[in-house]
Amino acid sequence: MRIFLSVLLFLLAVAWGHAASVAFKVEASIDEKSLSADFYQTHGGFYVDTEVTNTSDRDQGIIAWSQHGWSWVSSRPEVEPDINALQNIPVRIVLKPNQKYAGKLEMWADQRHKTGPITFRLGFAPEAELPISGLKNIRKRGVIFWSNTIKLTR
């Protein structure tokens, strides 16, 4: 029994050390040009430029989907990443320390909220295996790294 407890504590310490060393900085900005397109004016669709930086001192893996929205969640229900895809292919990418992964994220703004700006943040899940925006159970989303605050002017 004592050996079992020792092994269990060792494995927990290793897992804790791994989880504590995973670190990403997430930056996001609205592609202002997309706000003047018909896509936004008629349907509420726009784009956000995203950048994920490995801020740890070791290599970190992420899952990048061909439909980028699967790895992202919004802090506000009025603005959501697009998660629709006929086919979606995951690619595992390893970011070295200080290496960046950049992408363009398609977003939807709820057309019923046409007045005033919407302030929100985007959360990135580096190990997303499903679209995290659609998950109601936050525990199934895994670790989320949040972006800077973004302001969508309506």
Tab-separated table of C-alpha atoms in Angstrom:
chain	number	residue	atom	x	y	z
A	1	MET	CA	0.000	0.000	0.000
A	2	ARG	CA	2.828	2.379	0.891
A	3	ILE	CA	4.463	1.806	-2.523
A	4	PHE	CA	1.155	2.459	-4.267
A	5	LEU	CA	0.724	5.771	-2.420
A	6	SER	CA	4.312	6.773	-3.189
A	7	VAL	CA	3.848	6.049	-6.899
A	8	LEU	CA	0.504	7.880	-6.916
A	9	LEU	CA	1.998	10.966	-5.244
A	10	PHE	CA	4.914	10.927	-7.687
A	11	LEU	CA	2.567	10.758	-10.693
A	12	LEU	CA	0.420	13.574	-9.298
A	13	ALA	CA	3.522	15.721	-8.763
A	14	VAL	CA	4.666	15.102	-12.348
A	15	ALA	CA	1.192	15.918	-13.701
A	16	TRP	CA	0.972	19.060	-11.545
A	17	GLY	CA	4.396	20.215	-12.733
A	18	HIS	CA	3.408	19.664	-16.361
A	19	ALA	CA	0.106	21.541	-15.992
A	20	ALA	CA	1.760	24.422	-14.150
A	21	SER	CA	4.380	24.873	-16.877
A	22	VAL	CA	1.900	25.148	-19.772
A	23	ALA	CA	1.645	28.830	-20.575
A	24	PHE	CA	0.304	30.757	-23.549
A	25	LYS	CA	-0.332	34.422	-24.214
A	26	VAL	CA	-3.363	35.032	-26.414
A	27	GLU	CA	-3.844	38.250	-28.360
A	28	ALA	CA	-6.797	39.092	-30.577
A	29	SER	CA	-7.913	42.051	-32.671
A	30	ILE	CA	-10.879	42.639	-34.944
A	31	ASP	CA	-10.126	42.759	-38.653
A	32	GLU	CA	-11.667	46.218	-39.117
A	33	LYS	CA	-11.922	45.737	-42.876
A	34	SER	CA	-14.346	42.833	-42.350
A	35	LEU	CA	-16.782	45.141	-40.515
A	36	SER	CA	-17.469	47.122	-43.688
A	37	ALA	CA	-18.220	44.006	-45.766
A	38	ASP	CA	-21.754	42.845	-46.637
A	39	PHE	CA	-20.971	39.645	-44.727
A	40	TYR	CA	-21.041	41.664	-41.494
A	41	GLN	CA	-23.743	44.180	-42.446
A	42	THR	CA	-26.304	41.541	-43.438
A	43	HIS	CA	-25.374	38.444	-41.400
A	44	GLY	CA	-23.188	39.643	-38.525
A	45	GLY	CA	-20.096	37.769	-39.728
A	46	PHE	CA	-16.657	39.283	-39.202
A	47	TYR	CA	-13.058	38.211	-38.648
A	48	VAL	CA	-10.673	38.387	-35.715
A	49	ASP	CA	-6.906	38.071	-36.069
A	50	THR	CA	-5.524	35.800	-33.357
A	51	GLU	CA	-2.031	35.102	-32.087
A	52	VAL	CA	-1.048	32.447	-29.543
A	53	THR	CA	2.463	32.667	-28.075
A	54	ASN	CA	4.203	29.953	-26.087
A	55	THR	CA	5.398	31.874	-23.021
A	56	SER	CA	6.850	28.862	-21.222
A	57	ASP	CA	10.481	27.796	-21.228
A	58	ARG	CA	9.798	24.530	-23.080
A	59	ASP	CA	8.074	23.233	-26.211
A	60	GLN	CA	4.253	23.217	-26.000
A	61	GLY	CA	1.829	21.328	-28.230
A	62	ILE	CA	-1.449	22.710	-29.532
A	63	ILE	CA	-4.157	21.306	-31.780
A	64	ALA	CA	-4.898	23.573	-34.734
A	65	TRP	CA	-8.110	22.792	-36.622
A	66	SER	CA	-8.738	23.612	-40.270
A	67	GLN	CA	-11.933	25.252	-38.915
A	68	HIS	CA	-10.185	27.495	-36.354
A	69	GLY	CA	-13.352	28.133	-34.350
A	70	TRP	CA	-13.193	24.695	-32.733
A	71	SER	CA	-10.363	25.834	-30.450
A	72	TRP	CA	-12.006	29.086	-29.377
A	73	VAL	CA	-14.776	30.289	-27.072
A	74	SER	CA	-16.179	33.770	-26.455
A	75	SER	CA	-16.755	35.346	-23.060
A	76	ARG	CA	-20.074	36.788	-24.323
A	77	PRO	CA	-23.010	34.908	-25.879
A	78	GLU	CA	-23.717	37.799	-28.301
A	79	VAL	CA	-20.462	37.045	-30.133
A	80	GLU	CA	-19.416	33.487	-30.995
A	81	PRO	CA	-16.733	31.799	-33.097
A	82	ASP	CA	-18.026	30.003	-36.180
A	83	ILE	CA	-17.805	26.240	-35.592
A	84	ASN	CA	-19.588	25.038	-38.750
A	85	ALA	CA	-17.519	22.750	-40.954
A	86	LEU	CA	-18.285	20.087	-43.545
A	87	GLN	CA	-14.888	18.619	-42.771
A	88	ASN	CA	-12.465	19.611	-40.044
A	89	ILE	CA	-8.915	18.317	-39.809
A	90	PRO	CA	-6.809	18.611	-36.640
A	91	VAL	CA	-3.075	19.228	-36.891
A	92	ARG	CA	-0.781	18.957	-33.893
A	93	ILE	CA	1.695	21.840	-33.814
A	94	VAL	CA	4.601	22.168	-31.412
A	95	LEU	CA	5.467	25.744	-30.463
A	96	LYS	CA	8.960	26.384	-29.194
A	97	PRO	CA	9.449	28.942	-26.378
A	98	ASN	CA	8.332	32.404	-27.605
A	99	GLN	CA	7.093	30.966	-30.914
A	100	LYS	CA	3.749	32.295	-32.177
A	101	TYR	CA	0.843	30.676	-33.978
A	102	ALA	CA	-1.352	33.171	-35.869
A	103	GLY	CA	-4.746	32.667	-37.471
A	104	LYS	CA	-7.904	34.373	-38.659
A	105	LEU	CA	-11.060	33.440	-36.792
A	106	GLU	CA	-14.513	33.770	-38.335
A	107	MET	CA	-16.995	35.180	-35.810
A	108	TRP	CA	-20.738	35.831	-35.625
A	109	ALA	CA	-22.379	38.753	-33.847
A	110	ASP	CA	-26.007	38.301	-32.823
A	111	GLN	CA	-28.015	40.559	-35.139
A	112	ARG	CA	-30.617	41.191	-32.421
A	113	HIS	CA	-28.058	43.300	-30.495
A	114	LYS	CA	-27.449	46.093	-32.979
A	115	THR	CA	-27.016	48.956	-30.541
A	116	GLY	CA	-23.890	49.851	-28.649
A	117	PRO	CA	-20.523	48.171	-28.553
A	118	ILE	CA	-19.964	44.606	-27.351
A	119	THR	CA	-16.854	44.029	-25.261
A	120	PHE	CA	-15.604	40.443	-25.087
A	121	ARG	CA	-12.558	38.213	-24.802
A	122	LEU	CA	-11.659	35.050	-26.672
A	123	GLY	CA	-10.533	31.900	-24.925
A	124	PHE	CA	-8.141	29.456	-26.598
A	125	ALA	CA	-8.100	25.747	-25.734
A	126	PRO	CA	-4.751	24.315	-26.870
A	127	GLU	CA	-5.968	20.701	-26.666
A	128	ALA	CA	-9.510	21.093	-28.074
A	129	GLU	CA	-10.780	17.811	-29.502
A	130	LEU	CA	-14.316	19.109	-30.129
A	131	PRO	CA	-15.768	22.571	-30.773
A	132	ILE	CA	-15.467	24.116	-27.312
A	133	SER	CA	-17.955	26.909	-28.080
A	134	GLY	CA	-20.795	24.413	-28.093
A	135	LEU	CA	-19.873	22.706	-24.830
A	136	LYS	CA	-22.047	23.660	-21.872
A	137	ASN	CA	-19.905	21.712	-19.391
A	138	ILE	CA	-16.860	23.924	-18.792
A	139	ARG	CA	-14.859	20.955	-17.433
A	140	LYS	CA	-14.923	19.278	-20.850
A	141	ARG	CA	-13.283	22.339	-22.404
A	142	GLY	CA	-9.946	21.749	-20.698
A	143	VAL	CA	-7.573	24.581	-19.924
A	144	ILE	CA	-8.574	27.921	-21.470
A	145	PHE	CA	-6.170	30.826	-22.071
A	146	TRP	CA	-7.979	34.177	-22.422
A	147	SER	CA	-7.143	37.014	-24.790
A	148	ASN	CA	-7.037	40.717	-24.262
A	149	THR	CA	-10.388	42.552	-24.264
A	150	ILE	CA	-11.864	43.221	-27.719
A	151	LYS	CA	-14.479	45.868	-28.497
A	152	LEU	CA	-16.907	45.339	-31.366
A	153	THR	CA	-18.565	48.612	-32.296
A	154	ARG	CA	-22.040	48.191	-33.751
